[in-house]
Amino acid sequence: MNAQIEQDLEAQDSISNIENNNIFQVKFFKALSERGIENYEKAGEILESLKKEHSEKAVIYFQLGLNYFDLEQNNLALEHLEIADQLKPNDFDIREALFKVYEQQKNYIKAIELASDLALKKPEYYEILANLYLITEQYPKAIDALTKAEQKQGFDVHKDQLREVIYEAYNKPKKAISYYQKRVELEPYNPLNAIRLTRFLIQSEQYRKALETSKSLIDNHPHFTRAYVLKTQIHLKLDEVQQAFDALEVVVSDRFLEENYKVKAIEYVKSYVENHPEYQEAFVQVLNVASKTAENSASFLDLGLFYFENDKPRALENFKKALAQNPQDFQILRYISILELQLNKPEAAIETVDQALEIFPTQAVFMLIKGQALVEQTQYNAAESVLLEAESYIFEENNLMLQLYESLQRAYKGLNEEEKSNTYQAKAKQLKDKLK
């Protein structure tokens, strides 16, 4: 259900001077009462009967528009609100309701036109207008509207986030840099301004200036560890690898920094090391240091991923440490169960999968792993049951479905059901050819 367009009784009085007609008043306020308890259909029926007798009253069309909007009948809502607007031009409440219908219908030209007028009376519409300009890719107008919102209402987190999104979409980092340089001067106490300035300096490949900004940020806000995330990236851009590792160590060792920032810094370095394998050992050492001090699973998870292809026992060891710190993580449970199966530990894999299925009961990937482990244990009947259950949750022709067909083929072969085994073997071959 769409959000209701709420109006109090004062708003209704402002739209139309209701005549002192007892019958009209009784019916009209009955309609308002029905609307008040969200009985929009009943309210609409009463108002439709009043419309026949009082076709000149804007308030009836207005209320009908509101009810049809809440019933998600937007065409009827628009029809009645436009009539109300004609009968009582420039009424704020009617035009605000019209705006919401246009916005819902994605008629952005009309929505922008109305929002521009509504903003003159209600400044919060400047921010709404900025978002509409962003949607329609009118970036200079979006920035202008947001600037007006800031002038009228001041800065806040939501406006700052919207502005950053606009600048990102606009893809003109120089304009963003100019703005955030002024914000840093205006609000030196707010480290997020310097963070955003640094990001756009990196985007425009002004790495030395970005480094200077990040260093200044750290000097002014020494406990704001997020600055080191960008510092890691900048040093790598400048091929200053040791400084990047030093910054990474600060990031991953901070017990209070959110995990997503740590993962981001790790990804920067991992990407660099993939192209410069001579730094792999140094990278692992930093992660090992972090894993001993951090209270989150980021370092262990990344060590697990790092060893996944080349040292599966060490990968499994690190994934288990990550799981101990984050026992309901889908990806960690998946990696552990896969590795246990690959390391010929089917009983352990089944135990891990059963733990996962208690949290994610409809995840076919865990059912598939359990079925494969049961096949390895020659428990073919149990494997058939769990694999057929997994089949009911796989809807796309992908690698997961291919593995399922191959596993069912093995299960039925173990059960000496050659016909079914051949059927799934054929399905697997057909799907494999399709996925090539």
Short mmCIF file of C-alpha atoms in Angstrom, two decimals:
data_model
loop_
_atom_site.label_atom_id
_atom_site.label_comp_id
_atom_site.label_asym_id
_atom_site.label_seq_id
_atom_site.Cartn_x
_atom_site.Cartn_y
_atom_site.Cartn_z
CA MET A 1 0.00 0.00 0.00
CA ASN A 2 1.33 3.41 -0.89
CA ALA A 3 1.95 5.90 1.89
CA GLN A 4 -1.21 7.82 2.68
CA ILE A 5 -1.48 11.49 1.91
CA GLU A 6 -2.52 12.63 5.35
CA GLN A 7 -4.69 15.69 5.76
CA ASP A 8 -6.32 16.96 8.94
CA LEU A 9 -9.70 18.59 9.12
CA GLU A 10 -8.22 22.08 9.07
CA ALA A 11 -6.82 21.29 5.64
CA GLN A 12 -10.23 20.33 4.39
CA ASP A 13 -11.70 23.60 5.66
CA SER A 14 -8.97 25.52 3.86
CA ILE A 15 -9.95 23.98 0.54
CA SER A 16 -13.61 24.74 0.54
CA ASN A 17 -16.04 26.67 2.67
CA ILE A 18 -18.53 23.90 3.31
CA GLU A 19 -22.07 25.22 3.18
CA ASN A 20 -24.19 24.94 6.23
CA ASN A 21 -26.02 22.01 4.79
CA ASN A 22 -26.73 19.39 7.45
CA ILE A 23 -27.17 16.51 5.02
CA PHE A 24 -23.97 17.38 3.19
CA GLN A 25 -22.05 17.77 6.43
CA VAL A 26 -23.25 14.46 7.83
CA LYS A 27 -22.29 12.54 4.69
CA PHE A 28 -19.02 14.39 4.18
CA PHE A 29 -17.81 13.86 7.72
CA LYS A 30 -18.96 10.25 7.54
CA ALA A 31 -16.63 9.88 4.55
CA LEU A 32 -13.80 11.48 6.54
CA SER A 33 -14.50 9.10 9.39
CA GLU A 34 -14.35 6.07 7.08
CA ARG A 35 -11.10 7.36 5.64
CA GLY A 36 -9.77 7.83 9.16
CA ILE A 37 -10.13 4.09 9.79
CA GLU A 38 -8.62 3.32 6.34
CA ASN A 39 -11.92 2.18 4.87
CA TYR A 40 -11.12 3.94 1.60
CA GLU A 41 -13.64 2.11 -0.56
CA LYS A 42 -16.56 3.05 1.72
CA ALA A 43 -15.30 6.63 1.95
CA GLY A 44 -15.10 6.72 -1.84
CA GLU A 45 -18.67 5.48 -2.24
CA ILE A 46 -20.00 8.24 0.02
CA LEU A 47 -17.97 10.91 -1.78
CA GLU A 48 -19.04 9.65 -5.22
CA SER A 49 -22.69 10.06 -4.16
CA LEU A 50 -21.95 13.59 -2.93
CA LYS A 51 -20.16 14.42 -6.19
CA LYS A 52 -23.39 13.94 -8.14
CA GLU A 53 -25.16 16.58 -6.05
CA HIS A 54 -22.23 18.96 -5.41
CA SER A 55 -20.10 18.81 -8.54
CA GLU A 56 -18.77 22.32 -7.89
CA LYS A 57 -17.04 21.50 -4.60
CA ALA A 58 -13.27 21.06 -4.90
CA VAL A 59 -13.09 19.39 -1.50
CA ILE A 60 -15.06 16.37 -2.75
CA TYR A 61 -12.71 15.80 -5.70
CA PHE A 62 -9.74 16.34 -3.41
CA GLN A 63 -10.93 13.70 -0.94
CA LEU A 64 -11.79 11.31 -3.75
CA GLY A 65 -8.27 11.81 -5.11
CA LEU A 66 -6.78 10.92 -1.74
CA ASN A 67 -8.90 7.80 -1.41
CA TYR A 68 -8.15 6.57 -4.92
CA PHE A 69 -4.45 7.17 -4.30
CA ASP A 70 -4.56 5.02 -1.18
CA LEU A 71 -6.41 2.35 -3.16
CA GLU A 72 -3.52 2.47 -5.66
CA GLN A 73 -5.88 3.60 -8.42
CA ASN A 74 -3.59 6.37 -9.56
CA ASN A 75 -5.36 7.26 -12.80
CA LEU A 76 -8.62 7.94 -10.93
CA ALA A 77 -6.68 9.80 -8.23
CA LEU A 78 -5.08 12.01 -10.85
CA GLU A 79 -8.37 12.65 -12.63
CA HIS A 80 -10.11 13.88 -9.45
CA LEU A 81 -7.15 15.88 -8.14
CA GLU A 82 -6.78 17.69 -11.46
CA ILE A 83 -10.47 18.66 -11.31
CA ALA A 84 -9.96 19.87 -7.73
CA ASP A 85 -6.99 21.93 -8.91
CA GLN A 86 -9.13 23.52 -11.64
CA LEU A 87 -11.92 24.34 -9.19
CA LYS A 88 -9.52 25.77 -6.63
CA PRO A 89 -6.27 26.78 -8.37
CA ASN A 90 -2.97 27.08 -6.50
CA ASP A 91 -4.26 25.40 -3.33
CA PHE A 92 -1.20 23.95 -1.61
CA ASP A 93 -2.85 20.78 -0.27
CA ILE A 94 -4.33 19.85 -3.62
CA ARG A 95 -1.07 20.48 -5.45
CA GLU A 96 0.90 18.51 -2.89
CA ALA A 97 -1.44 15.55 -3.40
CA LEU A 98 -1.10 15.95 -7.17
CA PHE A 99 2.68 15.93 -6.82
CA LYS A 100 2.62 12.61 -5.00
CA VAL A 101 0.52 11.03 -7.73
CA TYR A 102 2.83 12.35 -10.48
CA GLU A 103 5.84 11.09 -8.53
CA GLN A 104 4.22 7.68 -8.10
CA GLN A 105 3.49 7.50 -11.82
CA LYS A 106 7.08 8.56 -12.59
CA ASN A 107 5.78 11.58 -14.50
CA TYR A 108 8.90 13.49 -13.54
CA ILE A 109 8.26 16.52 -15.77
CA LYS A 110 4.99 17.28 -13.97
CA ALA A 111 6.43 16.29 -10.58
CA ILE A 112 9.37 18.69 -11.00
CA GLU A 113 7.05 21.50 -12.07
CA LEU A 114 4.89 21.05 -8.97
CA ALA A 115 7.83 20.51 -6.60
CA SER A 116 9.34 23.80 -7.77
CA ASP A 117 6.14 25.63 -6.76
CA LEU A 118 5.68 23.70 -3.51
CA ALA A 119 9.25 24.49 -2.44
CA LEU A 120 8.40 28.20 -2.30
CA LYS A 121 6.11 27.48 0.63
CA LYS A 122 7.69 24.29 2.03
CA PRO A 123 11.52 24.37 1.79
CA GLU A 124 11.93 20.62 2.26
CA TYR A 125 10.71 20.28 -1.33
CA TYR A 126 14.07 21.64 -2.51
CA GLU A 127 15.68 18.39 -1.39
CA ILE A 128 12.90 16.40 -3.08
CA LEU A 129 13.46 18.49 -6.19
CA ALA A 130 17.19 17.74 -6.08
CA ASN A 131 16.42 14.03 -6.02
CA LEU A 132 14.05 14.37 -8.99
CA TYR A 133 16.71 16.22 -10.97
CA LEU A 134 19.15 13.44 -10.07
CA ILE A 135 16.72 10.79 -11.33
CA THR A 136 16.28 12.70 -14.61
CA GLU A 137 20.07 13.26 -14.89
CA GLN A 138 19.80 17.05 -14.67
CA TYR A 139 22.84 17.28 -12.42
CA PRO A 140 23.50 21.06 -12.37
CA LYS A 141 19.86 21.67 -11.46
CA ALA A 142 20.06 18.96 -8.80
CA ILE A 143 23.05 20.70 -7.21
CA ASP A 144 21.30 24.09 -7.35
CA ALA A 145 18.17 22.69 -5.70
CA LEU A 146 20.19 20.98 -2.98
CA THR A 147 22.13 24.20 -2.35
CA LYS A 148 18.83 26.01 -1.82
CA ALA A 149 17.75 23.25 0.60
CA GLU A 150 20.99 23.75 2.57
CA GLN A 151 20.52 27.52 2.61
CA LYS A 152 16.99 27.17 3.93
CA GLN A 153 17.48 24.27 6.35
CA GLY A 154 21.21 23.91 6.94
CA PHE A 155 23.42 20.86 6.45
CA ASP A 156 22.49 17.37 7.59
CA VAL A 157 23.61 13.80 6.98
CA HIS A 158 20.89 13.04 4.44
CA LYS A 159 21.63 16.09 2.30
CA ASP A 160 25.35 15.36 2.45
CA GLN A 161 24.77 11.81 1.25
CA LEU A 162 22.50 13.02 -1.56
CA ARG A 163 25.06 15.59 -2.69
CA GLU A 164 27.78 12.94 -2.81
CA VAL A 165 25.56 10.71 -4.95
CA ILE A 166 24.83 13.63 -7.31
CA TYR A 167 28.50 14.43 -7.72
CA GLU A 168 29.30 10.77 -8.33
CA ALA A 169 26.63 10.55 -11.04
CA TYR A 170 27.63 13.93 -12.53
CA ASN A 171 31.17 12.57 -12.98
CA LYS A 172 32.78 15.98 -12.75
CA PRO A 173 35.14 15.57 -9.79
CA LYS A 174 36.55 19.10 -10.13
CA LYS A 175 33.17 20.58 -9.17
CA ALA A 176 32.98 18.24 -6.19
CA ILE A 177 36.54 19.11 -5.16
CA SER A 178 35.78 22.84 -5.26
CA TYR A 179 32.68 22.35 -3.11
CA TYR A 180 34.30 20.10 -0.49
CA GLN A 181 37.34 22.34 -0.15
CA LYS A 182 34.95 25.08 0.97
CA ARG A 183 33.11 22.69 3.29
CA VAL A 184 36.38 21.64 4.92
CA GLU A 185 37.14 25.30 5.64
CA LEU A 186 33.60 25.93 6.84
CA GLU A 187 33.36 22.82 9.04
CA PRO A 188 36.88 21.70 9.99
CA TYR A 189 35.35 19.74 12.86
CA ASN A 190 33.53 17.38 10.46
CA PRO A 191 35.96 14.72 9.11
CA LEU A 192 33.47 13.47 6.53
CA ASN A 193 34.02 16.60 4.43
CA ALA A 194 37.73 15.80 4.19
CA ILE A 195 36.96 12.14 3.45
CA ARG A 196 34.76 13.16 0.53
CA LEU A 197 37.32 15.68 -0.70
CA THR A 198 40.01 12.97 -0.62
CA ARG A 199 37.79 10.54 -2.54
CA PHE A 200 37.16 13.01 -5.35
CA LEU A 201 40.85 13.95 -5.49
CA ILE A 202 41.63 10.26 -5.98
CA GLN A 203 38.92 10.07 -8.65
CA SER A 204 40.56 12.95 -10.52
CA GLU A 205 43.97 11.26 -10.10
CA GLN A 206 45.36 14.08 -7.95
CA TYR A 207 47.08 11.57 -5.69
CA ARG A 208 49.60 13.90 -4.03
CA LYS A 209 46.87 16.37 -3.09
CA ALA A 210 44.74 13.48 -1.89
CA LEU A 211 47.61 12.29 0.29
CA GLU A 212 48.09 15.78 1.74
CA THR A 213 44.36 15.97 2.53
CA SER A 214 44.35 12.57 4.21
CA LYS A 215 47.42 13.47 6.29
CA SER A 216 45.80 16.73 7.36
CA LEU A 217 42.64 14.83 8.24
CA ILE A 218 44.62 12.38 10.40
CA ASP A 219 46.44 15.26 12.12
CA ASN A 220 43.12 16.93 12.98
CA HIS A 221 41.24 13.70 13.73
CA PRO A 222 43.85 11.12 14.82
CA HIS A 223 41.25 8.56 15.91
CA PHE A 224 39.27 8.71 12.66
CA THR A 225 40.67 5.48 11.24
CA ARG A 226 38.56 5.63 8.08
CA ALA A 227 41.14 8.11 6.77
CA TYR A 228 43.68 5.28 6.65
CA VAL A 229 41.43 3.32 4.29
CA LEU A 230 41.88 6.00 1.64
CA LYS A 231 45.51 6.46 2.61
CA THR A 232 46.04 2.77 1.78
CA GLN A 233 44.54 3.31 -1.65
CA ILE A 234 46.54 6.49 -2.35
CA HIS A 235 49.90 4.94 -1.44
CA LEU A 236 49.17 2.03 -3.77
CA LYS A 237 48.33 4.44 -6.58
CA LEU A 238 51.74 6.02 -5.97
CA ASP A 239 53.45 2.59 -5.72
CA GLU A 240 54.42 3.37 -2.13
CA VAL A 241 53.81 -0.19 -1.02
CA GLN A 242 55.31 -0.17 2.46
CA GLN A 243 53.35 2.96 3.39
CA ALA A 244 50.22 1.25 2.07
CA PHE A 245 50.90 -1.80 4.27
CA ASP A 246 51.47 0.48 7.27
CA ALA A 247 48.12 2.18 6.65
CA LEU A 248 46.41 -1.19 6.15
CA GLU A 249 47.75 -2.44 9.46
CA VAL A 250 46.21 0.56 11.24
CA VAL A 251 42.88 -0.16 9.52
CA VAL A 252 42.60 -3.88 10.19
CA SER A 253 43.90 -3.62 13.77
CA ASP A 254 41.31 -1.04 14.86
CA ARG A 255 38.83 -2.88 17.05
CA PHE A 256 36.15 -0.22 16.61
CA LEU A 257 36.21 0.36 12.84
CA GLU A 258 33.28 -1.16 10.97
CA GLU A 259 34.15 -4.32 9.10
CA ASN A 260 33.08 -3.05 5.68
CA TYR A 261 35.83 -0.39 5.77
CA LYS A 262 38.41 -3.01 6.66
CA VAL A 263 37.27 -5.21 3.79
CA LYS A 264 37.55 -2.25 1.42
CA ALA A 265 41.16 -1.54 2.46
CA ILE A 266 42.05 -5.22 2.21
CA GLU A 267 40.55 -5.37 -1.28
CA TYR A 268 42.70 -2.43 -2.40
CA VAL A 269 45.85 -4.24 -1.31
CA LYS A 270 44.74 -7.66 -2.53
CA SER A 271 44.09 -6.27 -6.00
CA TYR A 272 47.55 -4.69 -6.03
CA VAL A 273 49.28 -7.85 -4.77
CA GLU A 274 47.61 -9.97 -7.45
CA ASN A 275 49.57 -7.95 -10.01
CA HIS A 276 52.70 -7.76 -7.83
CA PRO A 277 53.12 -11.25 -6.32
CA GLU A 278 56.44 -10.30 -4.71
CA TYR A 279 54.38 -8.59 -1.98
CA GLN A 280 52.17 -11.58 -1.15
CA GLU A 281 54.11 -12.62 1.94
CA ALA A 282 54.10 -9.08 3.33
CA PHE A 283 50.36 -8.89 2.74
CA VAL A 284 49.75 -12.15 4.60
CA GLN A 285 51.91 -10.95 7.49
CA VAL A 286 49.79 -7.83 7.87
CA LEU A 287 46.62 -9.93 7.89
CA ASN A 288 48.14 -12.30 10.43
CA VAL A 289 48.98 -9.40 12.73
CA ALA A 290 45.45 -8.09 12.33
CA SER A 291 43.89 -11.47 13.03
CA LYS A 292 45.59 -11.55 16.43
CA THR A 293 44.30 -8.16 17.51
CA ALA A 294 41.02 -7.49 15.72
CA GLU A 295 37.60 -8.39 17.13
CA ASN A 296 35.98 -9.02 13.76
CA SER A 297 36.13 -11.69 11.07
CA ALA A 298 37.43 -9.55 8.19
CA SER A 299 41.08 -10.57 8.51
CA PHE A 300 40.39 -14.28 9.01
CA LEU A 301 37.90 -14.28 6.13
CA ASP A 302 40.38 -12.66 3.79
CA LEU A 303 43.16 -15.00 4.86
CA GLY A 304 40.79 -17.87 4.10
CA LEU A 305 40.10 -16.49 0.64
CA PHE A 306 43.80 -15.87 0.11
CA TYR A 307 44.67 -19.54 0.82
CA PHE A 308 41.50 -21.00 -0.75
CA GLU A 309 43.10 -22.20 -4.00
CA ASN A 310 46.63 -23.01 -2.87
CA ASP A 311 46.43 -24.17 0.76
CA LYS A 312 42.99 -25.53 1.58
CA PRO A 313 43.77 -26.70 5.16
CA ARG A 314 45.05 -23.22 6.08
CA ALA A 315 42.06 -21.68 4.33
CA LEU A 316 39.69 -23.88 6.36
CA GLU A 317 41.50 -22.99 9.58
CA ASN A 318 41.03 -19.25 8.94
CA PHE A 319 37.41 -19.59 7.84
CA LYS A 320 36.64 -21.42 11.10
CA LYS A 321 38.20 -18.56 13.06
CA ALA A 322 36.09 -16.11 11.06
CA LEU A 323 32.98 -18.20 11.78
CA ALA A 324 33.70 -18.16 15.53
CA GLN A 325 33.44 -14.37 15.41
CA ASN A 326 30.49 -14.29 12.99
CA PRO A 327 28.61 -17.61 13.41
CA GLN A 328 25.66 -16.76 11.12
CA ASP A 329 27.62 -15.54 8.08
CA PHE A 330 26.27 -17.21 4.93
CA GLN A 331 29.47 -16.97 2.88
CA ILE A 332 31.74 -18.26 5.65
CA LEU A 333 29.47 -21.27 6.24
CA ARG A 334 29.45 -21.96 2.50
CA TYR A 335 33.24 -21.79 2.19
CA ILE A 336 33.75 -24.07 5.21
CA SER A 337 31.32 -26.73 3.99
CA ILE A 338 32.84 -26.69 0.48
CA LEU A 339 36.37 -27.04 1.85
CA GLU A 340 35.37 -29.85 4.22
CA LEU A 341 33.90 -31.72 1.25
CA GLN A 342 37.01 -31.06 -0.88
CA LEU A 343 39.28 -32.19 1.98
CA ASN A 344 37.37 -35.49 2.19
CA LYS A 345 35.65 -34.66 5.48
CA PRO A 346 32.01 -35.48 4.60
CA GLU A 347 30.88 -35.88 8.21
CA ALA A 348 32.22 -32.44 9.10
CA ALA A 349 30.62 -31.00 5.95
CA ILE A 350 27.23 -32.44 6.92
CA GLU A 351 27.56 -30.99 10.42
CA THR A 352 28.41 -27.54 9.04
CA VAL A 353 25.58 -27.69 6.51
CA ASP A 354 23.03 -28.72 9.14
CA GLN A 355 24.12 -25.69 11.17
CA ALA A 356 23.71 -23.50 8.08
CA LEU A 357 20.27 -24.92 7.22
CA GLU A 358 18.98 -24.03 10.67
CA ILE A 359 19.72 -20.38 9.78
CA PHE A 360 19.04 -20.57 6.01
CA PRO A 361 16.47 -23.38 5.62
CA THR A 362 15.70 -22.74 1.94
CA GLN A 363 19.25 -22.34 0.61
CA ALA A 364 19.72 -24.98 -2.07
CA VAL A 365 23.52 -24.65 -2.03
CA PHE A 366 23.68 -26.16 1.47
CA MET A 367 21.27 -28.94 0.52
CA LEU A 368 23.45 -29.71 -2.50
CA ILE A 369 26.62 -29.89 -0.40
CA LYS A 370 24.86 -32.15 2.10
CA GLY A 371 23.67 -34.40 -0.73
CA GLN A 372 27.19 -34.60 -2.17
CA ALA A 373 28.60 -35.47 1.28
CA LEU A 374 25.97 -38.20 1.72
CA VAL A 375 26.89 -39.64 -1.69
CA GLU A 376 30.53 -39.75 -0.56
CA GLN A 377 29.36 -41.74 2.49
CA THR A 378 27.31 -44.05 0.19
CA GLN A 379 24.12 -42.98 1.97
CA TYR A 380 22.29 -42.86 -1.35
CA ASN A 381 18.69 -42.85 -0.10
CA ALA A 382 19.35 -39.90 2.22
CA ALA A 383 21.28 -38.17 -0.59
CA GLU A 384 18.37 -38.63 -3.02
CA SER A 385 15.94 -37.07 -0.53
CA VAL A 386 17.98 -33.96 0.20
CA LEU A 387 19.01 -33.45 -3.44
CA LEU A 388 15.40 -33.62 -4.66
CA GLU A 389 14.51 -31.05 -2.02
CA ALA A 390 17.32 -28.84 -3.32
CA GLU A 391 15.94 -29.22 -6.86
CA SER A 392 12.67 -27.60 -5.78
CA TYR A 393 14.59 -24.44 -4.78
CA ILE A 394 16.72 -24.01 -7.92
CA PHE A 395 14.95 -22.05 -10.63
CA GLU A 396 17.76 -20.91 -12.93
CA GLU A 397 19.85 -22.92 -15.33
CA ASN A 398 23.23 -22.30 -13.75
CA ASN A 399 26.25 -24.12 -12.37
CA LEU A 400 24.38 -24.96 -9.17
CA MET A 401 21.72 -26.80 -11.19
CA LEU A 402 24.45 -28.60 -13.14
CA GLN A 403 26.11 -29.83 -9.94
CA LEU A 404 22.72 -30.95 -8.67
CA TYR A 405 22.04 -33.04 -11.80
CA GLU A 406 25.50 -34.61 -11.60
CA SER A 407 24.98 -35.42 -7.90
CA LEU A 408 21.56 -36.97 -8.54
CA GLN A 409 23.06 -39.03 -11.35
CA ARG A 410 25.65 -40.41 -8.88
CA ALA A 411 23.02 -41.02 -6.18
CA TYR A 412 20.75 -43.00 -8.53
CA LYS A 413 23.73 -44.93 -9.85
CA GLY A 414 24.52 -45.89 -6.25
CA LEU A 415 20.90 -47.01 -5.84
CA ASN A 416 21.17 -49.09 -9.04
CA GLU A 417 18.36 -47.07 -10.62
CA GLU A 418 19.97 -46.89 -14.04
CA GLU A 419 17.03 -45.23 -15.81
CA LYS A 420 16.91 -42.29 -13.41
CA SER A 421 20.70 -42.08 -13.36
CA ASN A 422 20.77 -41.87 -17.16
CA THR A 423 18.01 -39.26 -17.15
CA TYR A 424 20.02 -36.93 -14.89
CA GLN A 425 23.20 -37.67 -16.79
CA ALA A 426 21.47 -36.50 -19.97
CA LYS A 427 20.11 -33.43 -18.20
CA ALA A 428 23.59 -32.59 -16.95
CA LYS A 429 25.11 -32.95 -20.43
CA GLN A 430 22.38 -30.81 -22.03
CA LEU A 431 22.80 -28.07 -19.40
CA LYS A 432 26.61 -28.18 -19.61
CA ASP A 433 26.41 -27.61 -23.39
CA LYS A 434 24.00 -24.72 -22.83
CA LEU A 435 26.25 -23.07 -20.23
CA LYS A 436 29.37 -23.18 -22.42
#
